[in-house]
Short mmCIF file of C-alpha atoms in Angstrom, two decimals:
data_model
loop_
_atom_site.label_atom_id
_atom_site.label_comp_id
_atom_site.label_asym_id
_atom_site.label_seq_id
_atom_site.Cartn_x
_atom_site.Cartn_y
_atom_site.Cartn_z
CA UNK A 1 20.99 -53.17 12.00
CA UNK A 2 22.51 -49.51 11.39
CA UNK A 3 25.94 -50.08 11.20
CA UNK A 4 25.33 -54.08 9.75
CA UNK A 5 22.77 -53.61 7.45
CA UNK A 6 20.86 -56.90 6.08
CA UNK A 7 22.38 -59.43 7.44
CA UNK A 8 21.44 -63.22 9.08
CA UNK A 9 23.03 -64.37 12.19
CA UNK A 10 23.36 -67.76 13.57
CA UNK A 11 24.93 -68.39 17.22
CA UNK A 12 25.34 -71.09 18.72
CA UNK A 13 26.25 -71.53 22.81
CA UNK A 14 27.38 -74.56 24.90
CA UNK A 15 27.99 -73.93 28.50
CA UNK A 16 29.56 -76.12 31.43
CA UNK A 17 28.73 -75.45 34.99
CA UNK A 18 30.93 -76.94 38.06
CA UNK A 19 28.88 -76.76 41.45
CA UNK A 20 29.00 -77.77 44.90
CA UNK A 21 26.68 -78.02 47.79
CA UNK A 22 28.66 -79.19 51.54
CA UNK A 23 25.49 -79.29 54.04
CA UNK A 24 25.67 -80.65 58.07
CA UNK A 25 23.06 -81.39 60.11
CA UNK A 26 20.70 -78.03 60.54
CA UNK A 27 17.48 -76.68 61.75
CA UNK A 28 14.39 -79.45 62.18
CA UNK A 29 17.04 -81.66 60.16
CA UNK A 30 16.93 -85.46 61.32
CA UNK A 31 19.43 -87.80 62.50
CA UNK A 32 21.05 -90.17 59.88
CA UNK A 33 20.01 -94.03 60.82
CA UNK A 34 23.00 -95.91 62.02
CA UNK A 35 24.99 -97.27 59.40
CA UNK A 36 23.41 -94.46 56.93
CA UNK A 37 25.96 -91.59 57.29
CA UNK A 38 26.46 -89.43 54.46
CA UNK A 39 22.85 -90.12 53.42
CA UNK A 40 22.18 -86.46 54.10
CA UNK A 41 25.09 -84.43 54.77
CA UNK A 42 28.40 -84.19 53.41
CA UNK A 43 28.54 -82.50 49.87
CA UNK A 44 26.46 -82.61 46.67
CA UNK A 45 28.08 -82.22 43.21
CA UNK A 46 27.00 -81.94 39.79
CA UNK A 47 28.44 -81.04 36.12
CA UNK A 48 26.23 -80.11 33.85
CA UNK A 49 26.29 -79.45 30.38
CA UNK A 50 23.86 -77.52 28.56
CA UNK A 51 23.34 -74.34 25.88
CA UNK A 52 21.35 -73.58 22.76
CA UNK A 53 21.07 -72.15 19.33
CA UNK A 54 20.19 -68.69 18.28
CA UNK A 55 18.94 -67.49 14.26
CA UNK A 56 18.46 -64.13 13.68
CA UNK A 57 17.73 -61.73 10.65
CA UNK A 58 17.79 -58.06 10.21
CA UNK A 59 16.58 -56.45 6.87
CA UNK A 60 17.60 -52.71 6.46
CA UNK A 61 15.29 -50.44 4.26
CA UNK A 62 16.61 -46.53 4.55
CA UNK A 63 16.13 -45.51 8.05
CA UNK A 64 14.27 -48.11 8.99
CA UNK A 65 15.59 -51.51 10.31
CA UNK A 66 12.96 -54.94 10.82
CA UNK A 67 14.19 -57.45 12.61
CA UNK A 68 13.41 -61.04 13.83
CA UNK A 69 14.95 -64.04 15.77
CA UNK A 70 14.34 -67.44 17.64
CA UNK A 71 16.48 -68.32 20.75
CA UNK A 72 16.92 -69.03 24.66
CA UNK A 73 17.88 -66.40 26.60
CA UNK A 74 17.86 -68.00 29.92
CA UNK A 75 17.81 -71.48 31.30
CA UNK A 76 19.56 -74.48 32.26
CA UNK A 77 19.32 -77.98 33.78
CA UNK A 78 20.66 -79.49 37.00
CA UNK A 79 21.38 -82.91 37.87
CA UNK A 80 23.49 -84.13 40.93
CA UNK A 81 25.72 -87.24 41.11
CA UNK A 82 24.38 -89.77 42.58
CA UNK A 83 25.50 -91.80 45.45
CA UNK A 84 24.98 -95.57 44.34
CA UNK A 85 26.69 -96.40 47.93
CA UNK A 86 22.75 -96.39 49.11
CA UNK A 87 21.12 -98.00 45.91
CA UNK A 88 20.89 -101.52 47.36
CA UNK A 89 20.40 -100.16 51.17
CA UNK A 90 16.65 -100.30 52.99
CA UNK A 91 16.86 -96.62 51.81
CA UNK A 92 17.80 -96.63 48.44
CA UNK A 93 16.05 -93.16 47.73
CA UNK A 94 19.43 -91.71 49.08
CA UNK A 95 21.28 -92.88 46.23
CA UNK A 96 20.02 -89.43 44.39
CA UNK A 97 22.48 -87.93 46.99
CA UNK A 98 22.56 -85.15 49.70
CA UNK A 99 20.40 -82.53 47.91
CA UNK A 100 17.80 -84.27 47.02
CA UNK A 101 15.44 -82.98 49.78
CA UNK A 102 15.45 -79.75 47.42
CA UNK A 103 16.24 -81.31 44.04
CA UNK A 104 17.82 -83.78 42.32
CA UNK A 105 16.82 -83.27 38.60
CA UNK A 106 15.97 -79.87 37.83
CA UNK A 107 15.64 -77.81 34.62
CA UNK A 108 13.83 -74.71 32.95
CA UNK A 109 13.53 -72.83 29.28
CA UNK A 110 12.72 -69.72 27.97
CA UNK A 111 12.24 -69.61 24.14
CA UNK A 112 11.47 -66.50 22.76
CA UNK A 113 10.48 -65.53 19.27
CA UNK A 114 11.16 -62.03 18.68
CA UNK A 115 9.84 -59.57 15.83
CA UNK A 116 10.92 -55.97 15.95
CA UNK A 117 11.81 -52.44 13.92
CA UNK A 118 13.80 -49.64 14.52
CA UNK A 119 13.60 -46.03 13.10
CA UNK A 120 16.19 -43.57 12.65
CA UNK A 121 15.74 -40.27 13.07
CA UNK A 122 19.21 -38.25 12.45
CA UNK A 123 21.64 -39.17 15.11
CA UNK A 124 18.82 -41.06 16.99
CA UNK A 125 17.65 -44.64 16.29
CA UNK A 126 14.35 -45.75 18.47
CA UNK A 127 12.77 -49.44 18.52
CA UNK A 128 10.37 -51.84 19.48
CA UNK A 129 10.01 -55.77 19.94
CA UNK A 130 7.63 -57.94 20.90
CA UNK A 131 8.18 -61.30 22.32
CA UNK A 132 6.42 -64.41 22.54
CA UNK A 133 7.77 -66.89 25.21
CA UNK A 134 7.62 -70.41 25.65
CA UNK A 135 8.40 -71.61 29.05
CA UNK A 136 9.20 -74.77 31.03
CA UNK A 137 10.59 -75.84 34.23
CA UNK A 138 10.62 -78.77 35.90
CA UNK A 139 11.58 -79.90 39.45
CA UNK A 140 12.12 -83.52 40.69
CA UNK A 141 12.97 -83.50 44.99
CA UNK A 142 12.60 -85.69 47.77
CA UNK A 143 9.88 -84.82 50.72
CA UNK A 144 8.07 -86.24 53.13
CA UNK A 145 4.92 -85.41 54.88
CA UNK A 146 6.23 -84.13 57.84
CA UNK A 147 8.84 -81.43 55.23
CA UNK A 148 11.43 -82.93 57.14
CA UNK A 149 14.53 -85.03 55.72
CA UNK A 150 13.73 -87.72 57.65
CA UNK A 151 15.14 -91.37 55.35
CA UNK A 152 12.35 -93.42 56.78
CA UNK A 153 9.61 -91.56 55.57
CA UNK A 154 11.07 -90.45 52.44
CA UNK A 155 8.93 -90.21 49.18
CA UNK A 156 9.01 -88.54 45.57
CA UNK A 157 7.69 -85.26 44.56
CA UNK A 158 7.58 -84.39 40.72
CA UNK A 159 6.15 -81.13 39.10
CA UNK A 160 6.80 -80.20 35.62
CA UNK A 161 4.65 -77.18 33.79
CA UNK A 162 4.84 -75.15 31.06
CA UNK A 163 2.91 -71.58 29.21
CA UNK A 164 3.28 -69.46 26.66
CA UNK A 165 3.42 -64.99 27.40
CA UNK A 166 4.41 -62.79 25.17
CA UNK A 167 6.25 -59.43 26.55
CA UNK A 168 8.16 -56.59 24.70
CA UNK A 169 11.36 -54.46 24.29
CA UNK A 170 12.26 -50.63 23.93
CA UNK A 171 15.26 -49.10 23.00
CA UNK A 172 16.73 -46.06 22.02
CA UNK A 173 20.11 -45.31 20.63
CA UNK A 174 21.74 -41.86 19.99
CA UNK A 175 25.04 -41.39 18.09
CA UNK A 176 26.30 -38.37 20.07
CA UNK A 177 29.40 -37.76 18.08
CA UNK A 178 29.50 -39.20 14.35
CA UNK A 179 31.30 -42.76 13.92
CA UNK A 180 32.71 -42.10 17.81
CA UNK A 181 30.22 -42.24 20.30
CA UNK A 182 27.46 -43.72 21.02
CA UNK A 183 24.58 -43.75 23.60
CA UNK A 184 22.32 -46.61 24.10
CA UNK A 185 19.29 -47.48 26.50
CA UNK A 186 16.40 -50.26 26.52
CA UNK A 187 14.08 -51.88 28.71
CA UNK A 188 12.69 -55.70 28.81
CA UNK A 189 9.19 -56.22 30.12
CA UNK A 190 8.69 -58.70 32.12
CA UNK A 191 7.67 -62.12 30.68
CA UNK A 192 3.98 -61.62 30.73
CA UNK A 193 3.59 -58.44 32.02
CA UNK A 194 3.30 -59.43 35.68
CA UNK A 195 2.87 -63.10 37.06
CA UNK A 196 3.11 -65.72 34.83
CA UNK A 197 0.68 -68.55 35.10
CA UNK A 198 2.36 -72.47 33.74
CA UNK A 199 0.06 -75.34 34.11
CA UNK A 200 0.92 -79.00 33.84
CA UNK A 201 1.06 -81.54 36.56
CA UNK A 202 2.19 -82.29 39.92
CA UNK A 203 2.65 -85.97 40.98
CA UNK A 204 3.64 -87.11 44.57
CA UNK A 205 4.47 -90.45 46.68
CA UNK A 206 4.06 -90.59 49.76
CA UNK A 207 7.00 -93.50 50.38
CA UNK A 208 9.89 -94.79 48.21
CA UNK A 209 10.22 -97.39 47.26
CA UNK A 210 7.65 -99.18 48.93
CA UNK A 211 4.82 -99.17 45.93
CA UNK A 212 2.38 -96.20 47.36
CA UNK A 213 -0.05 -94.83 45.12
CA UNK A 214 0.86 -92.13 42.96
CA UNK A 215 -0.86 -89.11 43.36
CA UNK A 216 -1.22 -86.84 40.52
CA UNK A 217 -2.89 -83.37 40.33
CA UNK A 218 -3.33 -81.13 37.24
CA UNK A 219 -1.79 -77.58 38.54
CA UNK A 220 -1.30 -74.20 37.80
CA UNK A 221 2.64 -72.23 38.66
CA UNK A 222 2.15 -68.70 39.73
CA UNK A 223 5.61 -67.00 39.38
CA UNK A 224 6.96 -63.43 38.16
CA UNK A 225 10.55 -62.79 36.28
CA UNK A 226 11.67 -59.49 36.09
CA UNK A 227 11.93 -56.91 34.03
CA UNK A 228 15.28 -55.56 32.53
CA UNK A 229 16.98 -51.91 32.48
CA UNK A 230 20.40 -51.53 30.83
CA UNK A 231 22.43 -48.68 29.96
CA UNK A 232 25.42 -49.00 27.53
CA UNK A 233 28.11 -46.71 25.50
CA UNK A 234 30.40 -47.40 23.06
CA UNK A 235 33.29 -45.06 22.10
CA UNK A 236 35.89 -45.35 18.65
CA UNK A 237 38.67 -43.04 19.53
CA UNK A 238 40.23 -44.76 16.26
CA UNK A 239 39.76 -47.32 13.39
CA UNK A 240 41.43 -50.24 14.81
CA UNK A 241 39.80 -49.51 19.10
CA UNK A 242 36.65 -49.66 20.69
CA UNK A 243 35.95 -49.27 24.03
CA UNK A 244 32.52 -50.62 25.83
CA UNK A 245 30.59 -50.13 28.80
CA UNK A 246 27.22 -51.41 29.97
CA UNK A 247 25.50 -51.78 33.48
CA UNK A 248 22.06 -53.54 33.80
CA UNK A 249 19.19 -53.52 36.51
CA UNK A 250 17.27 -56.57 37.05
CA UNK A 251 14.12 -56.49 39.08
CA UNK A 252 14.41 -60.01 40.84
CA UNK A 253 12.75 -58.50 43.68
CA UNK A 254 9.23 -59.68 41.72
CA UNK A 255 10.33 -62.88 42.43
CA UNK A 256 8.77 -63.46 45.62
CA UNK A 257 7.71 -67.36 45.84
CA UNK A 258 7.03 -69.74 43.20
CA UNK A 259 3.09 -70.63 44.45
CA UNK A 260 1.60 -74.36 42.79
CA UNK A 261 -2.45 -74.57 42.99
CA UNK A 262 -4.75 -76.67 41.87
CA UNK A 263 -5.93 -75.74 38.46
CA UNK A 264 -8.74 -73.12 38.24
CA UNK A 265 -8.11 -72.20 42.11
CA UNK A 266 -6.26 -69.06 43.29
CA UNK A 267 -2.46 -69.50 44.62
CA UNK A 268 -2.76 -67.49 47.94
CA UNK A 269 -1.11 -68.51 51.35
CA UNK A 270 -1.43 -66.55 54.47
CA UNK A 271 1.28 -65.07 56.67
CA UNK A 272 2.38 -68.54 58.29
CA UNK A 273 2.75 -70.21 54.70
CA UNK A 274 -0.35 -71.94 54.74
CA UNK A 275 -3.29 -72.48 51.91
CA UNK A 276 -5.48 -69.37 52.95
CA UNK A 277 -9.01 -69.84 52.64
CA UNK A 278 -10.81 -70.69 49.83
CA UNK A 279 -7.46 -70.89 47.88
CA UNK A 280 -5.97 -74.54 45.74
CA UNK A 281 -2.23 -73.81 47.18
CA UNK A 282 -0.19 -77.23 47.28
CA UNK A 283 3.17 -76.14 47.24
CA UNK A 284 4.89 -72.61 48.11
CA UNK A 285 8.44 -72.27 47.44
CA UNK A 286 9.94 -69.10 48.93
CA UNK A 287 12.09 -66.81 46.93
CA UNK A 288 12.69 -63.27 48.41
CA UNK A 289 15.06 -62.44 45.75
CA UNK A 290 16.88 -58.96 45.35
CA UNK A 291 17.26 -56.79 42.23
CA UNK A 292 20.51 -56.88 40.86
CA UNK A 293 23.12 -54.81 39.77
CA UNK A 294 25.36 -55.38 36.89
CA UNK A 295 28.25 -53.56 35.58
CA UNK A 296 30.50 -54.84 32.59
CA UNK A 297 33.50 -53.36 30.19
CA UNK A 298 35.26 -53.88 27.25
CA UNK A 299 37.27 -53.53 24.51
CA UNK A 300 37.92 -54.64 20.64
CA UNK A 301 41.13 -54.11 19.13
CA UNK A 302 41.59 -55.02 14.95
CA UNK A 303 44.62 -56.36 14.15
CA UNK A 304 44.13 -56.00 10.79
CA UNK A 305 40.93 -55.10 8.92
CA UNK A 306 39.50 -58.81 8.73
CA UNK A 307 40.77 -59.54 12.11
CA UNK A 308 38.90 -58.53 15.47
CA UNK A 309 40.01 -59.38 18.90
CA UNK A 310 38.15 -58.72 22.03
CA UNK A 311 37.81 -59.17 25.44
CA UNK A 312 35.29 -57.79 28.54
CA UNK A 313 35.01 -58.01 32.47
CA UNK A 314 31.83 -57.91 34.17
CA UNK A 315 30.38 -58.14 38.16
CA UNK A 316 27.44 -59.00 39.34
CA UNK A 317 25.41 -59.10 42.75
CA UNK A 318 23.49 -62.01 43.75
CA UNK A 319 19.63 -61.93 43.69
CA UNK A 320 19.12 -65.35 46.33
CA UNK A 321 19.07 -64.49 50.10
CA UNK A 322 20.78 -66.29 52.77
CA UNK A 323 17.37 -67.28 54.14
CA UNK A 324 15.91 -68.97 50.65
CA UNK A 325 19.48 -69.83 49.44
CA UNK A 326 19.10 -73.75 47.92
CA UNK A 327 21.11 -75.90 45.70
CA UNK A 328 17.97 -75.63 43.05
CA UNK A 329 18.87 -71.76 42.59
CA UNK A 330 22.10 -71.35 43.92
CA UNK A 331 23.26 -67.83 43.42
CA UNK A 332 25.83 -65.62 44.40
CA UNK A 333 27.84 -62.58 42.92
CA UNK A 334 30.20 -63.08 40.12
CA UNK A 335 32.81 -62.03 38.25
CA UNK A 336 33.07 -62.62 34.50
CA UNK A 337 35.97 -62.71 31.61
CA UNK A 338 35.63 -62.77 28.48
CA UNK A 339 38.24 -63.78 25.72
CA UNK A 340 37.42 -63.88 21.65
CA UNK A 341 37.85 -63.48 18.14
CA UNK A 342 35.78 -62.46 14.66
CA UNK A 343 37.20 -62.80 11.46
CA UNK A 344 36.18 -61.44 8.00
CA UNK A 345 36.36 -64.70 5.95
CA UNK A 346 35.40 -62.71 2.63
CA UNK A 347 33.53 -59.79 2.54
CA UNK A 348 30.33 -60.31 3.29
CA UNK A 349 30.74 -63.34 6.31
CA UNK A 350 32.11 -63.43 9.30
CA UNK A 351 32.99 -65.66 11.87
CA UNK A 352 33.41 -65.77 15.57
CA UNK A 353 34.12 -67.52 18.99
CA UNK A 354 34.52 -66.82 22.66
CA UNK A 355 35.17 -67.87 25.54
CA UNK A 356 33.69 -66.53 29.15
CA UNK A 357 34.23 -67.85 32.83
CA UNK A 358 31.57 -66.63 35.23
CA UNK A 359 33.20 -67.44 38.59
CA UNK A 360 30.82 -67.31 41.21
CA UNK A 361 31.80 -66.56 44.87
CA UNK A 362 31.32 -68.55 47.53
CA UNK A 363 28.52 -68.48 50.28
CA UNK A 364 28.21 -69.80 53.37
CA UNK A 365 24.76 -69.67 55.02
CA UNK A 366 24.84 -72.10 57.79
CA UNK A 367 22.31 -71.15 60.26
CA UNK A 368 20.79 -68.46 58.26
CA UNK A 369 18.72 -70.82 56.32
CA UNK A 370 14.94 -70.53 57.00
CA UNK A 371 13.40 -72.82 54.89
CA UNK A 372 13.12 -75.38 58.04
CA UNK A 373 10.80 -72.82 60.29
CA UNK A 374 8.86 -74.72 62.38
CA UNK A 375 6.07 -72.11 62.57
CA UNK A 376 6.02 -72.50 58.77
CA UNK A 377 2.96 -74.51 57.62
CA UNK A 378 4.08 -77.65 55.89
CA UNK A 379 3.28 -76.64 52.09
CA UNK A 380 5.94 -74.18 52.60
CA UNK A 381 8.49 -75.74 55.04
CA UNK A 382 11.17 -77.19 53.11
CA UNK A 383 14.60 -79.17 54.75
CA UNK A 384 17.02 -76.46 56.37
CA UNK A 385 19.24 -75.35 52.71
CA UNK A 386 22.40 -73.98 55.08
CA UNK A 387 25.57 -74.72 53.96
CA UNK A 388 28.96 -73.84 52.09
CA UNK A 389 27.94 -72.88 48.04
CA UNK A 390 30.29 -72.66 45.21
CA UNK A 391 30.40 -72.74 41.29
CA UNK A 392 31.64 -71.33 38.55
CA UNK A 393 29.83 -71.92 34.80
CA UNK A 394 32.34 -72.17 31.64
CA UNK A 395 30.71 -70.65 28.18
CA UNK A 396 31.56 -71.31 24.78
CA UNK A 397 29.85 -69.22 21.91
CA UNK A 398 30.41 -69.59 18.39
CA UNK A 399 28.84 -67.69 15.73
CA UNK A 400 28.63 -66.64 12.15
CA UNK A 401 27.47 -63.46 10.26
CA UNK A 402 26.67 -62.93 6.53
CA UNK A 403 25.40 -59.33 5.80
CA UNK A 404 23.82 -57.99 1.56
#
């Protein structure tokens, strides 16, 4: 908002992801029927599209910069090709295709609406935001009563909830040396200060597609996202360079299971997994994520004084354990590139586009997986997730700038 002054800002992000799931036979998996190979194991693909817009306005008054915007910072959708092979079979359930024991239609949103304001004081610019958050997720699977993946006993699980948090933002930036260098830190809170609570509705069959009653249960989510540290610098040795470099720290290790209880009842389990006493618990999905580390760098170079080209190279560690790995939440460390353009149309607007690859490497954890347990009471015990994991996600980002 410093260096910009007033402007508005509208972005605009579509996004392409490429994954695979290859899965054999694991722990307290069951045999395939005869005549039903592939049912089960083999591999899982999907090709998803999704993205979102972003609107944004900044309105510079001497030192002091307000600030306000609407957009999705995280989220995404899942949806595995289905296997038609089985949709006339005596199991047609398998049609939704190896990974369905886990999920075969997943998706989840976070919309924030921010409002914020910055103060400079000399060389040193300090603000504040504060966030409210809208927030869905849904999660369509296979399951049976045993938690095996066991075709003869297969039914339908469906849970899809939603809530509203608000959280905030801190920042600080210092201009060490004038028009060259510059400092910046900020921190993210986490989306509602702790756990988050989303209610909405859980619905389950016992058998498909043999007509069983529909259960349905109004429910209550209990999950935490983390909270967000990142450390940047920028540096103009001359007119037509800059040079950028950033490193985040994401506290994923909040993320410790994604708990489902009746509404109005606690969401506690005890050590093996189980409802503990006096608790609503229906469904405990394990987690056990890591923090993560990020590091990224890059560069712009101006061709000409209406013409900016840049590029930037990032890493990233993986937050998902071998033992919780799934195809919901696959996850694994990355690399990114990043390739684009602005342009200075006429003075006051300007317009951009980028690309950036995130290409994920690939995991393997074939016996590691523990989501199978057998000591593991059955609201937790989940089909054994082991296998060979690999994606990569393709981003496109246009946007355009007008600044008073």
């Amino acid at each position: 908002g410093f260096s910009e002054g007033t402007q508005l800002f509208l972005d605009g992000q579509l996004a392409l992801r490429s994954f695979q799931w290859t899965h054999a036979m694991g722990q307290g998996d069951a045999p395939e029927p005869d005549g039903f190979a592939g049912a089960n194991y083999g591999t899982a693909k999907a090709l998803n599209v999704f993205g979102g817009p972003m609107l944004g306005a900044s309105l510079r008054l001497g030192e002091l910069v307000l600030g306000a915007a609407a957009y999705a910072p995280f989220g995404g959708n899942l949806h595995f090709a289905r296997n038609d092979a089985f949709a006339s079979s005596m199991y047609p359930a398998a049609a939704d295709g190896v990974a369905r024991w886990h999920g075969y239609e997943a998706a989840t949103m976070s919309v924030y609406l921010t409002a914020g304001a910055a103060y400079r004081f000399g060389p040193l610019a300090i603000g504040l935001t504060s966030n409210l958050i809208y927030t869905t997720l849904s999660l369509q699977r296979a399951q049976n009563l045993n938690g095996s993946n066991d075709l003869t006993a297969e039914g339908r699980s469906r849970l899809a909830v939603s809530g509203v948090h608000g959280s905030f933002g801190a920042g600080l930036m210092l201009e060490a040396l004038p028009r060259t260098l510059w400092l910046g830190l900020s921190y993210q809170a986490q989306p509602g200060l702790g756990t988050m609570q989303l209610d909405g509705k859980l619905e389950v069959d016992a058998t498909v597609p043999r007509g069983a009653v529909m259960l349905t249960q109004d429910v209550t989510m209990h999950q935490a996202l983390p909270d967000i540290l990142r450390l940047g610098a920028r540096l103009r040795p001359s007119s037509r360079l800059e040079l950028r470099v950033a490193s985040d720290w994401t506290r994923w290790n909040v993320l410790r299971t994604q708990c489902v209880a009746i509404q109005g009842q606690s969401c506690l389990v005890s050590s093996d997994g189980g409802a503990a006493a006096g608790s609503g618990s229906v469904l405990n999905l394990r987690r056990y994520f890591h923090n993560t580390l990020g590091v990224r760098a890059g560069a712009s170079v101006w061709l000409s004084d209406p013409l900016e080209l840049f590029a930037g190279l990032g890493y990233e560690t993986a937050a998902a354990p071998d033992a919780t790995l799934e195809p919901v939440l696959a996850d694994a460390a990355n690399v990114s590139l990043a390739l684009g353009g602005r342009l200075a149309i006429f003075e006051r607007c300007s317009l951009a586009a980028s690309y950036t690859h995130l290409q994920f490497l690939s995991r393997d954890n074939t016996g590691r997986s523990t989501l199978a347990d057998p000591d593991v009471a059955l609201i937790t015990r989940r089909p054994d997730a082991g296998g060979r994991y690999t994606q990569w996600v393709g981003i496109l980002n246009a946007n355009v700038s007008y600044t008073f």
